Tab-separated table of C-alpha atoms in Angstrom:
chain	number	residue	atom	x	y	z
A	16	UNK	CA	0.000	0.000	0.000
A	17	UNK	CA	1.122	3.358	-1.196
A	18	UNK	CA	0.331	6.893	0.702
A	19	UNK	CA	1.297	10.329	-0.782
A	20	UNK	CA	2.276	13.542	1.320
A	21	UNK	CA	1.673	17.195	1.228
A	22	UNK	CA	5.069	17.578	-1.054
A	23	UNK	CA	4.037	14.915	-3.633
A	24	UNK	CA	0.322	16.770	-3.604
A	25	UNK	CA	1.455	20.117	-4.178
A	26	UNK	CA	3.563	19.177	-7.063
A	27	UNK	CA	0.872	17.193	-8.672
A	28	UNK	CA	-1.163	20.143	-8.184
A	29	UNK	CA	1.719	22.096	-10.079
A	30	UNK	CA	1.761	19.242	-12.821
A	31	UNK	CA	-1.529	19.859	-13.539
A	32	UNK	CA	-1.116	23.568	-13.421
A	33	UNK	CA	1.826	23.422	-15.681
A	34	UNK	CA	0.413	20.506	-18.093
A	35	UNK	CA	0.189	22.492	-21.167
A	36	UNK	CA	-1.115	21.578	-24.899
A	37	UNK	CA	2.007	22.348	-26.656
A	38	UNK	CA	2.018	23.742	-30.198
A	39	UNK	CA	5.715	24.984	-30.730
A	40	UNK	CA	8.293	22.383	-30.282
A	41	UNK	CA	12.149	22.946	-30.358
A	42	UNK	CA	14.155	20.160	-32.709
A	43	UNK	CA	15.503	17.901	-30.819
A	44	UNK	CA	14.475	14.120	-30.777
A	45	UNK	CA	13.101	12.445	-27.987
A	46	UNK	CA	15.532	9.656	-25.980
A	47	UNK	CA	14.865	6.188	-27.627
A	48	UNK	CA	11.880	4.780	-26.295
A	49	UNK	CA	10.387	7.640	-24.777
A	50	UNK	CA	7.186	7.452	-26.839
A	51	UNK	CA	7.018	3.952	-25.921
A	52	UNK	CA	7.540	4.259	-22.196
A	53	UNK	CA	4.612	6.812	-22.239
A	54	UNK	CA	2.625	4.632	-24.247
A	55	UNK	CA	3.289	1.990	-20.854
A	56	UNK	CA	2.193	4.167	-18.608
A	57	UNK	CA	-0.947	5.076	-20.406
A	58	UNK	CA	-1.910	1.788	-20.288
A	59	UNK	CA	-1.988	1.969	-16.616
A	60	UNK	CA	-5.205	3.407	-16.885
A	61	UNK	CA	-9.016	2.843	-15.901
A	62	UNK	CA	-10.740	0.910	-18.843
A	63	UNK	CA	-14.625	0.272	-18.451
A	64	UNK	CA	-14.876	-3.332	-17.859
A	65	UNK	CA	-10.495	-3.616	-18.024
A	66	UNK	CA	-11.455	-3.746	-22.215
A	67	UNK	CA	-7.964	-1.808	-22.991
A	68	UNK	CA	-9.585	-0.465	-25.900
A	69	UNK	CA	-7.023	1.651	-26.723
A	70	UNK	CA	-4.600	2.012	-30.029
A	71	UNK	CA	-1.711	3.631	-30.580
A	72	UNK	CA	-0.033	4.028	-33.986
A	73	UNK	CA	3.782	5.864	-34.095
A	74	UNK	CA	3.286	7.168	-37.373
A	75	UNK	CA	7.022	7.610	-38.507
A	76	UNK	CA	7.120	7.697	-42.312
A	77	UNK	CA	7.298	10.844	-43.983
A	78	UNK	CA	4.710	10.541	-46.349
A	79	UNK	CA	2.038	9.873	-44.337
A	80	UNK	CA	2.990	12.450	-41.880
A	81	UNK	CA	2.580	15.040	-45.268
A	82	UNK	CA	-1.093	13.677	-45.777
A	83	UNK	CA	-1.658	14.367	-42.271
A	84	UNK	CA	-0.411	17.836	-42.179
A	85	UNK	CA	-2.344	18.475	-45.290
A	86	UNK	CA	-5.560	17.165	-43.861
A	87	UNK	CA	-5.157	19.582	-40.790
A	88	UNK	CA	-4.476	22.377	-43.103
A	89	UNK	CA	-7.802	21.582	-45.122
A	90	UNK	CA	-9.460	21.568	-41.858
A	91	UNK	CA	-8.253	24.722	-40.589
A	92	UNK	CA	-8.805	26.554	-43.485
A	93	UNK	CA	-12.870	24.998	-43.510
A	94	UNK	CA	-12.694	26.042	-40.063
A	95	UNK	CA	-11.593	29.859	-40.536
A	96	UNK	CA	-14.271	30.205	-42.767
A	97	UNK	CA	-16.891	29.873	-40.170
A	98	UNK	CA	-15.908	32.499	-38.432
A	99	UNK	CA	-16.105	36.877	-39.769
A	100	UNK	CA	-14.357	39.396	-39.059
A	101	UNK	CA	-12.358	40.174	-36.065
A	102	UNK	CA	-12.979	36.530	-35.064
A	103	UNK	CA	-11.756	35.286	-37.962
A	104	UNK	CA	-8.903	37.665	-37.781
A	105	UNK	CA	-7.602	36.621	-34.431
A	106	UNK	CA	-8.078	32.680	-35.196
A	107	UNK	CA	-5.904	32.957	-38.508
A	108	UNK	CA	-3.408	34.187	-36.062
A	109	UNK	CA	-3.509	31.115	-33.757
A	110	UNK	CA	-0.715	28.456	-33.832
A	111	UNK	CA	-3.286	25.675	-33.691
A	112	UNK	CA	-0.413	22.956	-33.985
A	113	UNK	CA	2.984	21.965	-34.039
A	114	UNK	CA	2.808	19.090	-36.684
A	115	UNK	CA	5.615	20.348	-38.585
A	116	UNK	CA	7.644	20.745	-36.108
A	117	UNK	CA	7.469	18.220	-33.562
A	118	UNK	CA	9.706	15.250	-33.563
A	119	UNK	CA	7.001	12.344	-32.446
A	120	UNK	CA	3.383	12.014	-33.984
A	121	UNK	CA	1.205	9.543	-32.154
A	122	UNK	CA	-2.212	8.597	-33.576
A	123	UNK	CA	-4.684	7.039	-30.914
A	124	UNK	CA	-8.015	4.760	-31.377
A	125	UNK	CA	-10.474	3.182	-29.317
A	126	UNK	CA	-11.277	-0.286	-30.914
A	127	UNK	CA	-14.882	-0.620	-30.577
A	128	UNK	CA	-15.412	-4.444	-30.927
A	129	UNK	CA	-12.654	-5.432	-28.874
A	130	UNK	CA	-14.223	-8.742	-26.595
A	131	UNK	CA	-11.410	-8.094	-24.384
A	132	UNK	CA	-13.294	-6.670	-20.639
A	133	UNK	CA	-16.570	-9.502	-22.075
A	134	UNK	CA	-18.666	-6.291	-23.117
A	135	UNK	CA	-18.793	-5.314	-19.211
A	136	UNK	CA	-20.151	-1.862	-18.368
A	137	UNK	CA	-20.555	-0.325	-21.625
A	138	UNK	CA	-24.016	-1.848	-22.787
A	139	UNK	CA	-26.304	1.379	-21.672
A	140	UNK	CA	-22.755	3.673	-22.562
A	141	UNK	CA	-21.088	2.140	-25.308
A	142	UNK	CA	-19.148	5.258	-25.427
A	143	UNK	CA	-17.120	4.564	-22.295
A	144	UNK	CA	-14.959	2.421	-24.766
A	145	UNK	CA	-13.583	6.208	-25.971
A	146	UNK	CA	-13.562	7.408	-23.089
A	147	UNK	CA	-11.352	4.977	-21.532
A	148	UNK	CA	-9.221	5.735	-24.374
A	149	UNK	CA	-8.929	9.661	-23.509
A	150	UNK	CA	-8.623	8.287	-19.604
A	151	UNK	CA	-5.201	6.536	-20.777
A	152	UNK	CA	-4.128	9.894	-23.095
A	153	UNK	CA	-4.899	12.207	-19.771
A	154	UNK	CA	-2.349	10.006	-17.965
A	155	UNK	CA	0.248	9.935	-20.836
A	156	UNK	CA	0.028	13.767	-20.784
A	157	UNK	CA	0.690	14.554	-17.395
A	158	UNK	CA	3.759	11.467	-17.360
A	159	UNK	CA	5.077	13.016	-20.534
A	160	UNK	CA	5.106	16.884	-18.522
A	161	UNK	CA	6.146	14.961	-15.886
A	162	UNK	CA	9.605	14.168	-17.957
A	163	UNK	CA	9.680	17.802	-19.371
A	164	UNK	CA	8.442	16.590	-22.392
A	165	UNK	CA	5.282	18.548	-24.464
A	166	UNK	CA	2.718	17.294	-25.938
A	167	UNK	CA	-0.073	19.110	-27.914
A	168	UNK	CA	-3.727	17.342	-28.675
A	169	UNK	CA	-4.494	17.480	-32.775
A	170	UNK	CA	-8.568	17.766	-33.202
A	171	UNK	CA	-8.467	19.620	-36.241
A	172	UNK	CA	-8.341	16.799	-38.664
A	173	UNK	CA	-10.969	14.866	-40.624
A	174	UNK	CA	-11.375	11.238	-38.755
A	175	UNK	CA	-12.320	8.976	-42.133
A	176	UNK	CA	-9.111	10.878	-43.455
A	177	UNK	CA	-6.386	9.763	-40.786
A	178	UNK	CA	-8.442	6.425	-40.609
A	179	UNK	CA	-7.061	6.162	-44.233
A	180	UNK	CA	-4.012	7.537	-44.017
A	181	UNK	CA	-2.682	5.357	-41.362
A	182	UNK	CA	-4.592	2.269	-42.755
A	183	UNK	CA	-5.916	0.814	-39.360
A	184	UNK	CA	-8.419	-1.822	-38.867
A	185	UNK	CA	-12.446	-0.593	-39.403
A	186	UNK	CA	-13.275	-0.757	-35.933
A	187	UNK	CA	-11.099	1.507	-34.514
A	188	UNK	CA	-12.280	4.652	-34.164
A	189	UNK	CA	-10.184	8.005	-34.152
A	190	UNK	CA	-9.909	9.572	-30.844
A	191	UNK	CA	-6.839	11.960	-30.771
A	192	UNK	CA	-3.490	13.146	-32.827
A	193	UNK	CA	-0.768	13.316	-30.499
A	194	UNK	CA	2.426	15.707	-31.440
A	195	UNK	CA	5.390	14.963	-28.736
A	196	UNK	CA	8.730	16.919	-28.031
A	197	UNK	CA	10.258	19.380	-25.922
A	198	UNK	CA	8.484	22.254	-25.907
A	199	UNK	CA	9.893	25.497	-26.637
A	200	UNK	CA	8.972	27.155	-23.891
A	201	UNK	CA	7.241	26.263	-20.502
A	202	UNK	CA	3.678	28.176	-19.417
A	203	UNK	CA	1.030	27.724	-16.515
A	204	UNK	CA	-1.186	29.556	-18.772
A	205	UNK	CA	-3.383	27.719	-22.134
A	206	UNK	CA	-2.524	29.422	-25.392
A	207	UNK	CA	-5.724	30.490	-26.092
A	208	UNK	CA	-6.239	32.452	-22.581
A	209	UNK	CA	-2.819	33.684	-23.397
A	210	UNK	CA	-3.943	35.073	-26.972
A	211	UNK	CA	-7.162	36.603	-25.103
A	212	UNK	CA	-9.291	33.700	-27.424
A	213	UNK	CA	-11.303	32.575	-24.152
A	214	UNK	CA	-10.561	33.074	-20.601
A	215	UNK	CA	-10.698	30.349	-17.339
A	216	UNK	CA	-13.633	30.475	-15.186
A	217	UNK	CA	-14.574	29.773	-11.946
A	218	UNK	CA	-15.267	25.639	-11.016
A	219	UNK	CA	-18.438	27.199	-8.922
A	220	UNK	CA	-19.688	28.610	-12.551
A	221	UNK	CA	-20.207	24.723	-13.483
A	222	UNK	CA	-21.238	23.270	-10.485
A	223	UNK	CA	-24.838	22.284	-9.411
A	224	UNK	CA	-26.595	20.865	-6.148
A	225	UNK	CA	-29.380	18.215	-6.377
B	23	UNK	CA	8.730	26.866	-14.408
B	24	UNK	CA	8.465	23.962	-12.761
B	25	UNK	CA	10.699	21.205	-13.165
B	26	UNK	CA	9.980	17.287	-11.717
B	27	UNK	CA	12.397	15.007	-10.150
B	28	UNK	CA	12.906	11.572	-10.649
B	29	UNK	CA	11.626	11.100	-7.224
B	30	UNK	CA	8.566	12.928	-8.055
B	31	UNK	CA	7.951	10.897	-11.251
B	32	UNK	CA	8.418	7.305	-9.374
B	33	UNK	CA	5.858	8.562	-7.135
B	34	UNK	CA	3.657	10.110	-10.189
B	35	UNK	CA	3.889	6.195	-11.554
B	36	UNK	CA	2.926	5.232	-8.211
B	37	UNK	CA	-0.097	7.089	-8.088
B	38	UNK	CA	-0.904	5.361	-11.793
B	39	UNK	CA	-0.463	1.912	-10.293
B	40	UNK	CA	-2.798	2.785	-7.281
B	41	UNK	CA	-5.766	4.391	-8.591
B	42	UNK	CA	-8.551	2.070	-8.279
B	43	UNK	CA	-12.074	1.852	-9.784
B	44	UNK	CA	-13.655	1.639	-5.782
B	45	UNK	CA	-16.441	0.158	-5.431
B	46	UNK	CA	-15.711	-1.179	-1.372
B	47	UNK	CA	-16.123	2.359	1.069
B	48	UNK	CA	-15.781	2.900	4.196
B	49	UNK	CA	-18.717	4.651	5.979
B	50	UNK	CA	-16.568	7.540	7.388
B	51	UNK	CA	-17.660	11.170	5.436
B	52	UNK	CA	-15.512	13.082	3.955
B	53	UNK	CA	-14.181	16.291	5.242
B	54	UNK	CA	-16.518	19.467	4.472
B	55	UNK	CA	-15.345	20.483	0.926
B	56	UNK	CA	-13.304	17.709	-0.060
B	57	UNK	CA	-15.776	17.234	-3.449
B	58	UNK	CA	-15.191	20.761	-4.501
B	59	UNK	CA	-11.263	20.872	-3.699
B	60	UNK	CA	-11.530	17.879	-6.554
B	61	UNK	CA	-13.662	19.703	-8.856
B	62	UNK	CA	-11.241	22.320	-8.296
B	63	UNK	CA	-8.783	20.124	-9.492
B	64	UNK	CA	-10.733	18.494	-12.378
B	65	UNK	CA	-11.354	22.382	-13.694
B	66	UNK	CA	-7.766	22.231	-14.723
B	67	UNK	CA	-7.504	20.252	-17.045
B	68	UNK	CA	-7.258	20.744	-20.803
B	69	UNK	CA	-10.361	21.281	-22.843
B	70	UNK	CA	-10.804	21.682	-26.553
B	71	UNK	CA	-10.790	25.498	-27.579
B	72	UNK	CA	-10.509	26.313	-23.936
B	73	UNK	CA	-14.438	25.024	-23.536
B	74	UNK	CA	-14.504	23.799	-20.598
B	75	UNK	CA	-17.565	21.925	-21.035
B	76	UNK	CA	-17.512	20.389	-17.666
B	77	UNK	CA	-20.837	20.480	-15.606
B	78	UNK	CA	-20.858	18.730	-11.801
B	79	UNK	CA	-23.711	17.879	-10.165
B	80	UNK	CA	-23.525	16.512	-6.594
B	81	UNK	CA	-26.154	14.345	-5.472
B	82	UNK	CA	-27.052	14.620	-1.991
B	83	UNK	CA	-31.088	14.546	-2.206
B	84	UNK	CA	-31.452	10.732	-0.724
B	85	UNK	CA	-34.732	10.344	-3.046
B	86	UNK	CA	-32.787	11.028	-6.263
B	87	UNK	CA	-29.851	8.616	-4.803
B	88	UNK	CA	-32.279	6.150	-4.104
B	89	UNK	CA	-33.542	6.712	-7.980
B	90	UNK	CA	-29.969	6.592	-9.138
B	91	UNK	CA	-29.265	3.150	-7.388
B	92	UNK	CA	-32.835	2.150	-8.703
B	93	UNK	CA	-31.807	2.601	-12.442
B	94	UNK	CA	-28.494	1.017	-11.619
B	95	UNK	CA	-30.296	-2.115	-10.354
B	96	UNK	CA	-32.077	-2.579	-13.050
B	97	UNK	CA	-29.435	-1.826	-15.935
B	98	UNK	CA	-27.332	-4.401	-14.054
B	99	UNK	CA	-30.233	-6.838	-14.193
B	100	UNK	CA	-30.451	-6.232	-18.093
B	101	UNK	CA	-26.453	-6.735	-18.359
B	102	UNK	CA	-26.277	-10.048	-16.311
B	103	UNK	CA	-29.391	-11.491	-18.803
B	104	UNK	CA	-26.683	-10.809	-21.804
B	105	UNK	CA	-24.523	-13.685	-19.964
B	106	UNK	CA	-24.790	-17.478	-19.635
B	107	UNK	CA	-23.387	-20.243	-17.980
B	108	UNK	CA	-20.280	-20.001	-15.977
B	109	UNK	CA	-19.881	-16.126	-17.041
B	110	UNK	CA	-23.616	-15.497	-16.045
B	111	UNK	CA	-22.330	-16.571	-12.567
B	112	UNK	CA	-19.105	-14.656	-12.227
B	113	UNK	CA	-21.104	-11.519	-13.082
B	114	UNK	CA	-23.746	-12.340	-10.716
B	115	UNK	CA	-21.033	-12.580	-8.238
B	116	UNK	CA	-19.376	-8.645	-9.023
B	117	UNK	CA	-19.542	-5.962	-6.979
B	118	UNK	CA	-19.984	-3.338	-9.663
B	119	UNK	CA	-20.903	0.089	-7.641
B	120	UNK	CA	-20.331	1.161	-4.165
B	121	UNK	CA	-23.373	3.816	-4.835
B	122	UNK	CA	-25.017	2.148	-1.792
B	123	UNK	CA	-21.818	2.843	0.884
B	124	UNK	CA	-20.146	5.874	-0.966
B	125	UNK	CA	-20.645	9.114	1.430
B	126	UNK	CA	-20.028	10.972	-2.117
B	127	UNK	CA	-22.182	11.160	-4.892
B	128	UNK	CA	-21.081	13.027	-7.955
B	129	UNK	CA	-22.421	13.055	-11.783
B	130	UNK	CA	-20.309	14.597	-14.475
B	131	UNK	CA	-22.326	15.994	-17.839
B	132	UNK	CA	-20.871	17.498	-20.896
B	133	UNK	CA	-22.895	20.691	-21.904
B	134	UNK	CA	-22.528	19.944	-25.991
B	135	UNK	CA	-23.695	23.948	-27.111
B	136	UNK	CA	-21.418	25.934	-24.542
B	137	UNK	CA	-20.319	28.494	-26.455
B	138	UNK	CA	-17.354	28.909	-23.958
B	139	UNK	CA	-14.316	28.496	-26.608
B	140	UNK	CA	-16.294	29.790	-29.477
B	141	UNK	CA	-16.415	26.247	-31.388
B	142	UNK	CA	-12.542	26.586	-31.529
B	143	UNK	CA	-11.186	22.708	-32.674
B	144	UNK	CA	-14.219	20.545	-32.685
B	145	UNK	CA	-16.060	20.773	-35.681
B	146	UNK	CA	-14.685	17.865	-37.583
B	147	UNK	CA	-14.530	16.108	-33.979
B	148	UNK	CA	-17.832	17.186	-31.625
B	149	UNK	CA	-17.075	14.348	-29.763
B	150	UNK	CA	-13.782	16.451	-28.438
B	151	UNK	CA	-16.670	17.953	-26.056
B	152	UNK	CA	-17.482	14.828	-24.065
B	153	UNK	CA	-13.672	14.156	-24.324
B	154	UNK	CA	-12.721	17.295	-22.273
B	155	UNK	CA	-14.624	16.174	-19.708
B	156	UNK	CA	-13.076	12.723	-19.230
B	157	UNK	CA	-10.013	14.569	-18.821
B	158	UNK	CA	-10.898	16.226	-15.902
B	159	UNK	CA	-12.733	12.729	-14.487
B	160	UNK	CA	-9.446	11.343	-14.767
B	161	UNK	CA	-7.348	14.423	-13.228
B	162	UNK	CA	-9.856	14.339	-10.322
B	163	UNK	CA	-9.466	10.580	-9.716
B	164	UNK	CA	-5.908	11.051	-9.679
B	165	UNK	CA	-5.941	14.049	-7.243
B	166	UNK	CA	-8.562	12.454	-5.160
B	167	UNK	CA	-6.395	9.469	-4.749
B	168	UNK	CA	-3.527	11.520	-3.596
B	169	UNK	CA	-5.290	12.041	-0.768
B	170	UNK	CA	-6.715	8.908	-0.052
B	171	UNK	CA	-9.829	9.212	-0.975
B	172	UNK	CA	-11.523	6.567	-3.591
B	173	UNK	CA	-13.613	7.178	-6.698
B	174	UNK	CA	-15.773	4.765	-8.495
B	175	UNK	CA	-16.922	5.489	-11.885
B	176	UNK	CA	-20.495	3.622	-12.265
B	177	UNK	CA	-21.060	3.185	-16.057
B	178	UNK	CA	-24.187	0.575	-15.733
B	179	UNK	CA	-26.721	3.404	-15.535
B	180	UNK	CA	-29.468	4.065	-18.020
B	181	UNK	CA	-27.956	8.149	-19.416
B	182	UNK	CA	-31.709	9.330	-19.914
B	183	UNK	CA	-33.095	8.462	-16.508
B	184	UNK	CA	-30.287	10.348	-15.145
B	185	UNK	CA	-30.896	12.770	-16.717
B	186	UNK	CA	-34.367	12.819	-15.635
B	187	UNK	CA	-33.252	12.294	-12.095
B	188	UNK	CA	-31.370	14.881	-11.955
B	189	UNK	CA	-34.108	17.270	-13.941
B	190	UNK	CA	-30.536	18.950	-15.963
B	191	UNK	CA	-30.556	21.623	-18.676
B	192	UNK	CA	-31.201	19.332	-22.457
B	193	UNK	CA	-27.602	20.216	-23.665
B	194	UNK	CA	-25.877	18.107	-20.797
B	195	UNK	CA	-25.126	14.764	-21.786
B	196	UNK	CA	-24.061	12.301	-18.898
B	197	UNK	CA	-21.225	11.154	-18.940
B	198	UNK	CA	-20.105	9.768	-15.811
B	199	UNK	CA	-21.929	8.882	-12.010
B	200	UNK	CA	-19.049	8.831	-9.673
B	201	UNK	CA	-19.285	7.080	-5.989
B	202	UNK	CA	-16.382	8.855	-4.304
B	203	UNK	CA	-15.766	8.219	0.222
B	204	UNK	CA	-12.668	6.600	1.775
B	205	UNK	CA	-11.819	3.194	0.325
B	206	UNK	CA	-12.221	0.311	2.329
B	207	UNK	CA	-8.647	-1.352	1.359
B	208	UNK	CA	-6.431	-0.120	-1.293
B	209	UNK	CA	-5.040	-2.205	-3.680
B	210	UNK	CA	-2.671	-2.408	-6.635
B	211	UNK	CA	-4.889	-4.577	-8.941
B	212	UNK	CA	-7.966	-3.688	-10.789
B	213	UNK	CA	-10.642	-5.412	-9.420
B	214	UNK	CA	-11.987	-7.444	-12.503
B	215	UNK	CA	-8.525	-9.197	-12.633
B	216	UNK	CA	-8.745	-10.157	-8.826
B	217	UNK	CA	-12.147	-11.473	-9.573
B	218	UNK	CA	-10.081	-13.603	-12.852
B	219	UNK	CA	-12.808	-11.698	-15.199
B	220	UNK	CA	-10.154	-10.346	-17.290
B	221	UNK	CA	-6.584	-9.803	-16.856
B	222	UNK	CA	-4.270	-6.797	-18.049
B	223	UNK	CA	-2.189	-6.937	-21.732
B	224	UNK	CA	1.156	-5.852	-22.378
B	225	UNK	CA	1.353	-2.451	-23.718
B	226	UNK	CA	3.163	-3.956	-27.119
B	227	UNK	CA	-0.194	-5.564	-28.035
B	228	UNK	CA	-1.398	-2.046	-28.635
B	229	UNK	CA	1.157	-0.389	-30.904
B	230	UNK	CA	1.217	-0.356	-34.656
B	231	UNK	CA	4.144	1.508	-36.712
B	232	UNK	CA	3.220	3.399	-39.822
């Protein structure tokens, strides 16, 4: 049995507070195996029913990192066009992400038929399968800050697209994008509170009594 | 900045390994605030375009928990019909929720038409909503087992008789009812492998290279 102190709490408070969604990378690779040790740990993780639905695909080759940048580029440009004027303005000035830049790309997937877990817990919520999936990325985030290393979430991409670039089995459905490197620079603050996009509010604004 | 130790990340892994799905609680409340400290927590997590589309709703109304447990009963009646034979008996024999000991009850919505973030990142992936908000689950499960307290996330519940339970603005969608009080024993070892209902993978059967 395992107990934590006041120290360890206040720095996981601080690794939450400094867990950032990185978009601007600096060059250098990642130690060998570093992907894959996060990839461990993120297995660690609740599954509904212990299904391990989750997928990960280390997409290294070049070419099918270029269709991926190209279908986030498609999407962001479909996606500035739903917004006018001085919205539109201030998200065409948004580093949205660091694709290009960062040394690891990590595609995840929930497999949705997997019999592994015997179907437990998920028959009024089938969606807990992809949400265990984003349990296990939550955890490989914080490890990965945890090692000083950065790692930015991808949601501006076209799901049937990466399904086809990466050429992964039907029944796995697209949950995130994962870009992972150093990060250029360290911040306690999100990028898009920093570039006055949306602001943090109050955990009393969302919280009810029944 | 902050930077983490090694020490720091062996007890970060730590923390992984110990989290439990609880379902066993002691009868001992919690102290006064404990729940909102946690939702404190879970408000820092990431969220796509800054949304923060995290709603909490703590139960303390005994009718509604009585409802709650109600709808659980009978979802887990449906599940254990889906069974036969010798699996039919070693779900019978699960304990699956600890809503009945658990001095904490806590259910966790999505609102999907926030229009916190301005629609920033999600409209090739909408599902990125619901997604936010397992982040924070997970950061407050983490946090709350820090300081030894358990959480159980009970996904055998019917999401539109929640709903009605807990009478909720239409936009919310449930996502998670979460039994949360001291644990009872803690344990290394998901409890569905201890019962020899399914047992955990190596993270290598989970990783593709493209």
């Amino acid at each position: 049995m395992v107990e934590f102190d006041d120290s360890f709490r206040r720095q996981l408070r601080d690794l939450f507070v400094w867990r950032r969604d990185v978009r601007r990378f600096r060059s250098d690779l990642l130690p060998d195996g570093a992907i894959d040790r996060l990839i461990e740990t993120a297995c660690l993780s609740p599954s509904v029913g212990l299904s391990q639905p989750w997928r990960f695909v280390t997409v290294d080759e070049s070419a099918r990192r270029r269709d991926v940048i190209d279908d986030f580029k498609a999407c962001n440009a479909d996606a500035l066009n739903t917004y006018a004027g001085e919205r539109a303005a201030r998200y065409a000035a948004l580093k949205l992400s660091g694709l290009e830049q960062a040394p690891g790309h990590l595609a995840v997937f929930a497999d949705k038929i997997s019999d592994i877990g015997h179907g437990l817990g998920r028959a009024t919520m089938p969606e807990t399968i992809e949400y265990s999936v984003v349990a296990a990325i939550t955890a490989m985030w914080l490890a990965a800050r945890a090692d000083g290393i950065g790692l930015g979430w991808v949601s501006i991409l076209s799901p049937d697209r990466i399904h086809a670039i990466l050429d992964v089995p039907a029944s796995w459905k697209f949950v995130a994008y994962l870009c992972i490197g150093y990060p250029e620079a360290e911040c306690d603050q999100p990028e898009l509170e920093k570039a006055k996009w949306e602001h943090r509010r109050e955990a009393s604004e969302f919280t009810l009594r029944r």
